[in-house]
Structure formats: structure tokens, C-alpha cells
Short mmCIF file of N, CA and C in Angstrom, two decimals:
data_model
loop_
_atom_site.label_atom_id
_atom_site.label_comp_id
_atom_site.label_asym_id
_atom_site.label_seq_id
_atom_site.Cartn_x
_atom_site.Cartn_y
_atom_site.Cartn_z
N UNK A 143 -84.28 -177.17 -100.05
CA UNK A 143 -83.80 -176.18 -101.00
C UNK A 143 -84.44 -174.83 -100.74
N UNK A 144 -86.22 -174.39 -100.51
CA UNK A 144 -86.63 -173.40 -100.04
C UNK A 144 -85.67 -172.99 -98.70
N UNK A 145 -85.77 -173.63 -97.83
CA UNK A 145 -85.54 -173.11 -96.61
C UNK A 145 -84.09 -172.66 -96.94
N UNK A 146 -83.17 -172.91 -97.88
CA UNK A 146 -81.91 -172.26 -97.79
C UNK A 146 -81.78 -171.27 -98.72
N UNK A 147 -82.89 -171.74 -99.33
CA UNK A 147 -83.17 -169.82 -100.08
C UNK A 147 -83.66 -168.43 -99.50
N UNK A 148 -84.64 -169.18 -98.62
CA UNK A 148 -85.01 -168.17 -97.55
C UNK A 148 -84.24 -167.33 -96.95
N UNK A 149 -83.64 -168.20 -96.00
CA UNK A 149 -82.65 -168.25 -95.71
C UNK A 149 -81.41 -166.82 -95.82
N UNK A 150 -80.97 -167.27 -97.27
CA UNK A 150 -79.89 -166.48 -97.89
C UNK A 150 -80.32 -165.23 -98.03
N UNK A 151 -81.77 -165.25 -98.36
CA UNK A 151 -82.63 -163.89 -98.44
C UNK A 151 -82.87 -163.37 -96.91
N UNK A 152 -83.16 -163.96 -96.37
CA UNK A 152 -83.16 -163.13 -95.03
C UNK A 152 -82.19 -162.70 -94.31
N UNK A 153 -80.81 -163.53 -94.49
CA UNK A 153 -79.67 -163.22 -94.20
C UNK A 153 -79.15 -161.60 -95.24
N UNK A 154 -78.88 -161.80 -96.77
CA UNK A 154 -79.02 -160.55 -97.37
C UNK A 154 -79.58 -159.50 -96.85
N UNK A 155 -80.86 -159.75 -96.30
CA UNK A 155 -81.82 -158.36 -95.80
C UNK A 155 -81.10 -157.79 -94.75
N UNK A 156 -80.60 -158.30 -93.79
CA UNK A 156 -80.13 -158.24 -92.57
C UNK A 156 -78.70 -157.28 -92.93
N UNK A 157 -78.08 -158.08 -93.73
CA UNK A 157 -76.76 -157.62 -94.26
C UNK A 157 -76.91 -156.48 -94.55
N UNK A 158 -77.54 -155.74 -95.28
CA UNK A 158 -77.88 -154.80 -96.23
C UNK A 158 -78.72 -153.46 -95.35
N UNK A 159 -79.73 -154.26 -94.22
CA UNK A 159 -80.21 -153.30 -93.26
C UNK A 159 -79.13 -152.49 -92.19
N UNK A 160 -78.39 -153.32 -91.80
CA UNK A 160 -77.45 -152.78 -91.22
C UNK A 160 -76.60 -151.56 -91.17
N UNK A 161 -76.00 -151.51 -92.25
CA UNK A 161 -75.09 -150.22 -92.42
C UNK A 161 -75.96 -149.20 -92.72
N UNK A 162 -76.97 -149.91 -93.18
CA UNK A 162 -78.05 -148.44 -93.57
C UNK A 162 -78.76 -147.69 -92.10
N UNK A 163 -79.03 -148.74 -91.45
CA UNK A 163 -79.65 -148.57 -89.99
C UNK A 163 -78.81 -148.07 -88.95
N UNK A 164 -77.81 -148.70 -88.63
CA UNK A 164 -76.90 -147.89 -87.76
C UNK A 164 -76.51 -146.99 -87.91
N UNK A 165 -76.18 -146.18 -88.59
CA UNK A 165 -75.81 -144.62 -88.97
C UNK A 165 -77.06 -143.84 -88.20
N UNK A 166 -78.39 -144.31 -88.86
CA UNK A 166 -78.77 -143.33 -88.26
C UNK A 166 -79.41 -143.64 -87.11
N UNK A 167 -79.60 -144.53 -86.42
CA UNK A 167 -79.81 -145.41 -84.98
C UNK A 167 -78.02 -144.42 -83.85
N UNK A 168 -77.35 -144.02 -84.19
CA UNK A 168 -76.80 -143.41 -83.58
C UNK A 168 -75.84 -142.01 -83.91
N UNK A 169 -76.95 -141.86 -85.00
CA UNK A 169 -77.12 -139.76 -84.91
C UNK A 169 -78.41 -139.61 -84.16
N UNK A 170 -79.12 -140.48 -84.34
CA UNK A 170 -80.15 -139.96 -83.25
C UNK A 170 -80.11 -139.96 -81.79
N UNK A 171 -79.29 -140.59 -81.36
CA UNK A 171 -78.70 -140.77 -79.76
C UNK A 171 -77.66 -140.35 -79.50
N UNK A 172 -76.98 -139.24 -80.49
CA UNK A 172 -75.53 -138.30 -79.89
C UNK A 172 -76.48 -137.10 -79.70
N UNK A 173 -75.63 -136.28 -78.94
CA UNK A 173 -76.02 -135.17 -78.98
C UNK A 173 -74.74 -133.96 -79.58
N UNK A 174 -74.87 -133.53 -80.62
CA UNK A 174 -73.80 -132.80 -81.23
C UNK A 174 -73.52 -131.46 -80.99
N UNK A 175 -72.40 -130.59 -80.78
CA UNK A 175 -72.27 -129.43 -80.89
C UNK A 175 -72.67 -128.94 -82.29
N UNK A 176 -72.96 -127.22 -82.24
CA UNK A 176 -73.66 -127.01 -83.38
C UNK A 176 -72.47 -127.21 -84.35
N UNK A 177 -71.45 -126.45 -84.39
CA UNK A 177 -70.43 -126.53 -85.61
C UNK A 177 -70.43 -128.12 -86.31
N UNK A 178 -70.45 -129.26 -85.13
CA UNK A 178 -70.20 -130.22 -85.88
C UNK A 178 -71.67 -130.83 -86.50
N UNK A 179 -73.02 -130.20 -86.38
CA UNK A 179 -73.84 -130.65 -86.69
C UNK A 179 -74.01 -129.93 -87.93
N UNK A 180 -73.99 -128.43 -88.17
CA UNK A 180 -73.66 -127.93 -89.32
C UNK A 180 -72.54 -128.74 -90.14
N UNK A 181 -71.78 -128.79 -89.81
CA UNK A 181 -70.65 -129.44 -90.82
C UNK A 181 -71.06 -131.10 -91.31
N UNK A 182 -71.85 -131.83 -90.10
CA UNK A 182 -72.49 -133.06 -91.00
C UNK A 182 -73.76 -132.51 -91.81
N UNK A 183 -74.45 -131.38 -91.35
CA UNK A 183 -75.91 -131.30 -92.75
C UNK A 183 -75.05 -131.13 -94.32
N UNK A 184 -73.70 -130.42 -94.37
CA UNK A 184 -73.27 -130.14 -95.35
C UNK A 184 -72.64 -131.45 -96.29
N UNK A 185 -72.36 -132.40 -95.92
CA UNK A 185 -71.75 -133.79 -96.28
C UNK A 185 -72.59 -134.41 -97.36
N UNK A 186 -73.87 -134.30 -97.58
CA UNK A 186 -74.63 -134.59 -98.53
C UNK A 186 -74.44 -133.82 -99.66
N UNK A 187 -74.29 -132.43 -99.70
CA UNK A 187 -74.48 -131.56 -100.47
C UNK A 187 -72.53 -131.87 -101.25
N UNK A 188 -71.68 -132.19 -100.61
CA UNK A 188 -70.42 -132.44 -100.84
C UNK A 188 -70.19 -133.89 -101.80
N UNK A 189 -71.11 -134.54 -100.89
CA UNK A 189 -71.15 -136.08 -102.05
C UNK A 189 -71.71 -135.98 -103.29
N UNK A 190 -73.13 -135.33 -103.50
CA UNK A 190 -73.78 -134.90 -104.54
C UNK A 190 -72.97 -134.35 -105.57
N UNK A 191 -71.76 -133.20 -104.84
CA UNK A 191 -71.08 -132.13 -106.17
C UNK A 191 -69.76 -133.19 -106.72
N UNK A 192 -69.46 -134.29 -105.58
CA UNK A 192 -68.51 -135.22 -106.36
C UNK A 192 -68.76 -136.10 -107.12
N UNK A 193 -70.37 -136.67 -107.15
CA UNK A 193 -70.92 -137.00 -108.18
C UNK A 193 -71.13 -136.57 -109.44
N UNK A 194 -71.01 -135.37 -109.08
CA UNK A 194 -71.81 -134.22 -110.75
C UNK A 194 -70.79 -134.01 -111.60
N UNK A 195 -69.89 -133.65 -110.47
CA UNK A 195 -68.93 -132.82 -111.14
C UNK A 195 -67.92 -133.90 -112.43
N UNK A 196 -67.72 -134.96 -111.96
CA UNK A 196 -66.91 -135.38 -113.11
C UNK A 196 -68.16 -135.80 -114.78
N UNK A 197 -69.28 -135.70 -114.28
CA UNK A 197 -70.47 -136.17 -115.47
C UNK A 197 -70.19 -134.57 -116.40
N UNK A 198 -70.53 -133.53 -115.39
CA UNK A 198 -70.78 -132.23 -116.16
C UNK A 198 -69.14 -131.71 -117.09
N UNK A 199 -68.09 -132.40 -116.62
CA UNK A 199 -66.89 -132.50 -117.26
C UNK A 199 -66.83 -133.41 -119.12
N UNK A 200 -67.91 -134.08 -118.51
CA UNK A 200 -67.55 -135.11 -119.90
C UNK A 200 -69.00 -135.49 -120.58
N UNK A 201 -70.30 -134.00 -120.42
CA UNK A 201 -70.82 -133.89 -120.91
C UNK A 201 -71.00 -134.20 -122.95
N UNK A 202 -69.78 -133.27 -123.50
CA UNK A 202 -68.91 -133.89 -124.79
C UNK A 202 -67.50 -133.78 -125.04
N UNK A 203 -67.98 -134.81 -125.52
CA UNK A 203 -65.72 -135.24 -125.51
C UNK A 203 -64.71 -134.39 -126.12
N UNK A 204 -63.81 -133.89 -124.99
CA UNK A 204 -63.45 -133.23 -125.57
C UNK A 204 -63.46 -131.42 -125.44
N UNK A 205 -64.52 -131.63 -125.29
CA UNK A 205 -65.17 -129.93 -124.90
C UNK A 205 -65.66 -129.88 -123.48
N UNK A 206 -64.54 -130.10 -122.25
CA UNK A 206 -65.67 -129.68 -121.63
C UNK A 206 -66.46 -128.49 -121.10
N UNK A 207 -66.15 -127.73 -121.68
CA UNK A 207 -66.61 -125.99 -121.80
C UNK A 207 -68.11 -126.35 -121.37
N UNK A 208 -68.74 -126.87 -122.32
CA UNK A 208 -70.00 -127.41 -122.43
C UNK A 208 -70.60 -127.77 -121.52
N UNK A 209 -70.63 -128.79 -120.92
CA UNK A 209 -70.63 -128.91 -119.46
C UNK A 209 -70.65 -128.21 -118.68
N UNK A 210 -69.49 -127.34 -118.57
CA UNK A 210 -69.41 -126.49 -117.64
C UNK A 210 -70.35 -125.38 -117.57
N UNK A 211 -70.81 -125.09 -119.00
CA UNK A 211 -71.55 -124.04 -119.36
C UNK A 211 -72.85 -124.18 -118.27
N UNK A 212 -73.41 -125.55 -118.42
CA UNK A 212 -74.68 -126.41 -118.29
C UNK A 212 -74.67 -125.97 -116.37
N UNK A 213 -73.59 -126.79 -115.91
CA UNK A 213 -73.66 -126.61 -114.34
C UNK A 213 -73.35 -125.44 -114.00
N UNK A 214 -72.72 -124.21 -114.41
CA UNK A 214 -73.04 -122.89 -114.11
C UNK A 214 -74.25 -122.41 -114.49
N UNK A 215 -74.81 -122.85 -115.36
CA UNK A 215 -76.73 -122.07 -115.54
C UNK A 215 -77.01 -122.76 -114.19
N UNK A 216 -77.06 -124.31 -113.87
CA UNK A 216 -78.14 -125.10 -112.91
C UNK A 216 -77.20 -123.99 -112.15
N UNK A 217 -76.00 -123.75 -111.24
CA UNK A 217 -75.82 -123.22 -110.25
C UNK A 217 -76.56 -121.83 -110.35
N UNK A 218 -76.75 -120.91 -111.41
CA UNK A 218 -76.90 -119.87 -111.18
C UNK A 218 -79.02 -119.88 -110.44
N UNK A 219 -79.40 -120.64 -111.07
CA UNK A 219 -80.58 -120.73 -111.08
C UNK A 219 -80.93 -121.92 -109.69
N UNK A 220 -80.43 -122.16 -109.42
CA UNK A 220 -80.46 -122.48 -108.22
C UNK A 220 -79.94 -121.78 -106.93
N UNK A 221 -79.34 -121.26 -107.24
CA UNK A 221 -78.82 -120.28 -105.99
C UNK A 221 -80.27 -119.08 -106.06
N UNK A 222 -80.86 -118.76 -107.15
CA UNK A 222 -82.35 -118.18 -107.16
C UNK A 222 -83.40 -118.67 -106.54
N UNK A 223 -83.09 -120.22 -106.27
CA UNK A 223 -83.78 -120.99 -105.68
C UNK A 223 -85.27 -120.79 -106.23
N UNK A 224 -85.30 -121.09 -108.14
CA UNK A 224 -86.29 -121.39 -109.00
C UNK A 224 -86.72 -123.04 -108.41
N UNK A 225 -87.30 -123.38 -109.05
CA UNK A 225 -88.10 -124.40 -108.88
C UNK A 225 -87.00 -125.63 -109.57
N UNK A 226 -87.09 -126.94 -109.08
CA UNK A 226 -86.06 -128.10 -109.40
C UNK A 226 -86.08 -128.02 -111.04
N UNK A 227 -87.32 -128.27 -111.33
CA UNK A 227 -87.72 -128.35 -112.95
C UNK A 227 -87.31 -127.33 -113.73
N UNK A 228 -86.72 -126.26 -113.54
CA UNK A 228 -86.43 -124.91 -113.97
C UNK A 228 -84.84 -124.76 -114.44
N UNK A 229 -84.43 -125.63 -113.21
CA UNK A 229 -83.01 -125.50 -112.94
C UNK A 229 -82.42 -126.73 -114.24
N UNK A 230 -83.23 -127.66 -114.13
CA UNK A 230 -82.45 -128.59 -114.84
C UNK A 230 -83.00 -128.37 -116.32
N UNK A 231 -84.11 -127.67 -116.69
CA UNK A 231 -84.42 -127.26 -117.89
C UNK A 231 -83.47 -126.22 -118.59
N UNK A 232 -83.44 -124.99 -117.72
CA UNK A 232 -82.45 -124.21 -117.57
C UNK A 232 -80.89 -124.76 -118.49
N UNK A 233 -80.40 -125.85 -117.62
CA UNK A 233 -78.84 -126.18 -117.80
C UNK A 233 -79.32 -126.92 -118.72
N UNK A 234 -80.36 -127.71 -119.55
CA UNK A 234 -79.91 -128.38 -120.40
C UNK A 234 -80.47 -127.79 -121.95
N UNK A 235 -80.69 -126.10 -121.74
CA UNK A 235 -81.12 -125.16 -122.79
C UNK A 235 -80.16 -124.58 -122.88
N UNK A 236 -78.74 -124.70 -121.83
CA UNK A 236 -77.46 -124.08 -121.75
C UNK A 236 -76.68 -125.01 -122.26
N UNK A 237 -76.39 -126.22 -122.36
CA UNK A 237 -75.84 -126.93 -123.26
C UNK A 237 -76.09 -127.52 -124.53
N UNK A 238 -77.71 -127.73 -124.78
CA UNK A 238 -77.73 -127.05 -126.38
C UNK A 238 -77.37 -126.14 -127.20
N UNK A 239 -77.33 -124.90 -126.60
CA UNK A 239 -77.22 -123.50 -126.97
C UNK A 239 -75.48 -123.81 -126.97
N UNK A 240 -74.87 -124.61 -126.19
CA UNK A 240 -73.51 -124.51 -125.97
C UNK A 240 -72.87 -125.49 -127.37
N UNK A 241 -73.53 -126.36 -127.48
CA UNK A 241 -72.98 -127.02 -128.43
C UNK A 241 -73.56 -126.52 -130.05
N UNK A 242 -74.42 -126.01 -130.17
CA UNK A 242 -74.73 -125.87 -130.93
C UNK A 242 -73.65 -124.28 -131.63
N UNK A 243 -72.50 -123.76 -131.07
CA UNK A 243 -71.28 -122.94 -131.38
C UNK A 243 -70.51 -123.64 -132.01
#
């Protein structure tokens, strides 16, 4: 019974190492032109805003003004390139202030 628990667990690990490992096991062995290496640093920053963006929409129901209010302070104050803690203090003194209209 251990050994096929093991087993399943070591198999999982394996499973799970994989897709994570190969990606970058062969960005490190291409060699890229710059445009396309610029255009992959930006892909993170693209996944991140498709994450946000539908949360900062439905900040409150209904309103999403509010929200929006919130991720235009974090954008503005980040493009200042204040400090992380600033930015998200920032946007969420912008959606108090927002709801509280």
C-alpha cells in the first residue's frame, strides 16, 4: 500500500515538474531576435492585466466606476514608479473615497 502511494506521489511530482520545467529548459537554449524577446518579456505583464482587469470591474455590484476609479489611482502611481505598498494603498483609499459618493 506505501509503495503505491509513493509511488503516485512521485509520479504527481514528475507530472507537475514538467510543464513547469520545460518552458524554461528551452528559453534558455534558443537564441532569440530582440523584437521577439521584447515581445515575450511583455507576456507576463499581459496575463497579470487579464487577471485584474475583470476583479477591478466587479469591485461593487453594479458600479463598476469604482473599480475603475481604484485601478486608475494603482496605474497612475505606478507609472511614478512609488513603491508596491503605496500603489496598492493608494487604489484602495481610491475606492473608499469612491464608494463612499
Amino acid at each position: 500500500m506505501t509503495d503505491h502511494l509513493l509511488l503516485i506521489i512521485l509520479g504527481m511530482s514528475v507530472v507537475t515538474l514538467i510543464p513547469r520545467w520545460l518552458p524554461v529548459w528551452i528559453m534558455d537554449r534558443i537564441t532569440w531576435p530582440d523584437w521577439a524577446r521584447e515581445w515575450l518579456d511583455s507576456i507576463p505583464y499581459a496575463a497579470l492585466g487579464a487577471l485584474i482587469f475583470p476583479g477591478i470591474l466587479s469591485v461593487a455590484k453594479g458600479e463598476p466606476w469604482i473599480g475603475l476609479a481604484g485601478g486608475i489611482v494603482a496605474a497612475i502611481l505606478a507609472y511614478w514608479r512609488l513603491h508596491i505598498m503605496y500603489v496598492v494603498f493608494g487604489s484602495i483609499l481610491a475606492v473608499m473615497m469612491a464608494k463612499s459618493f
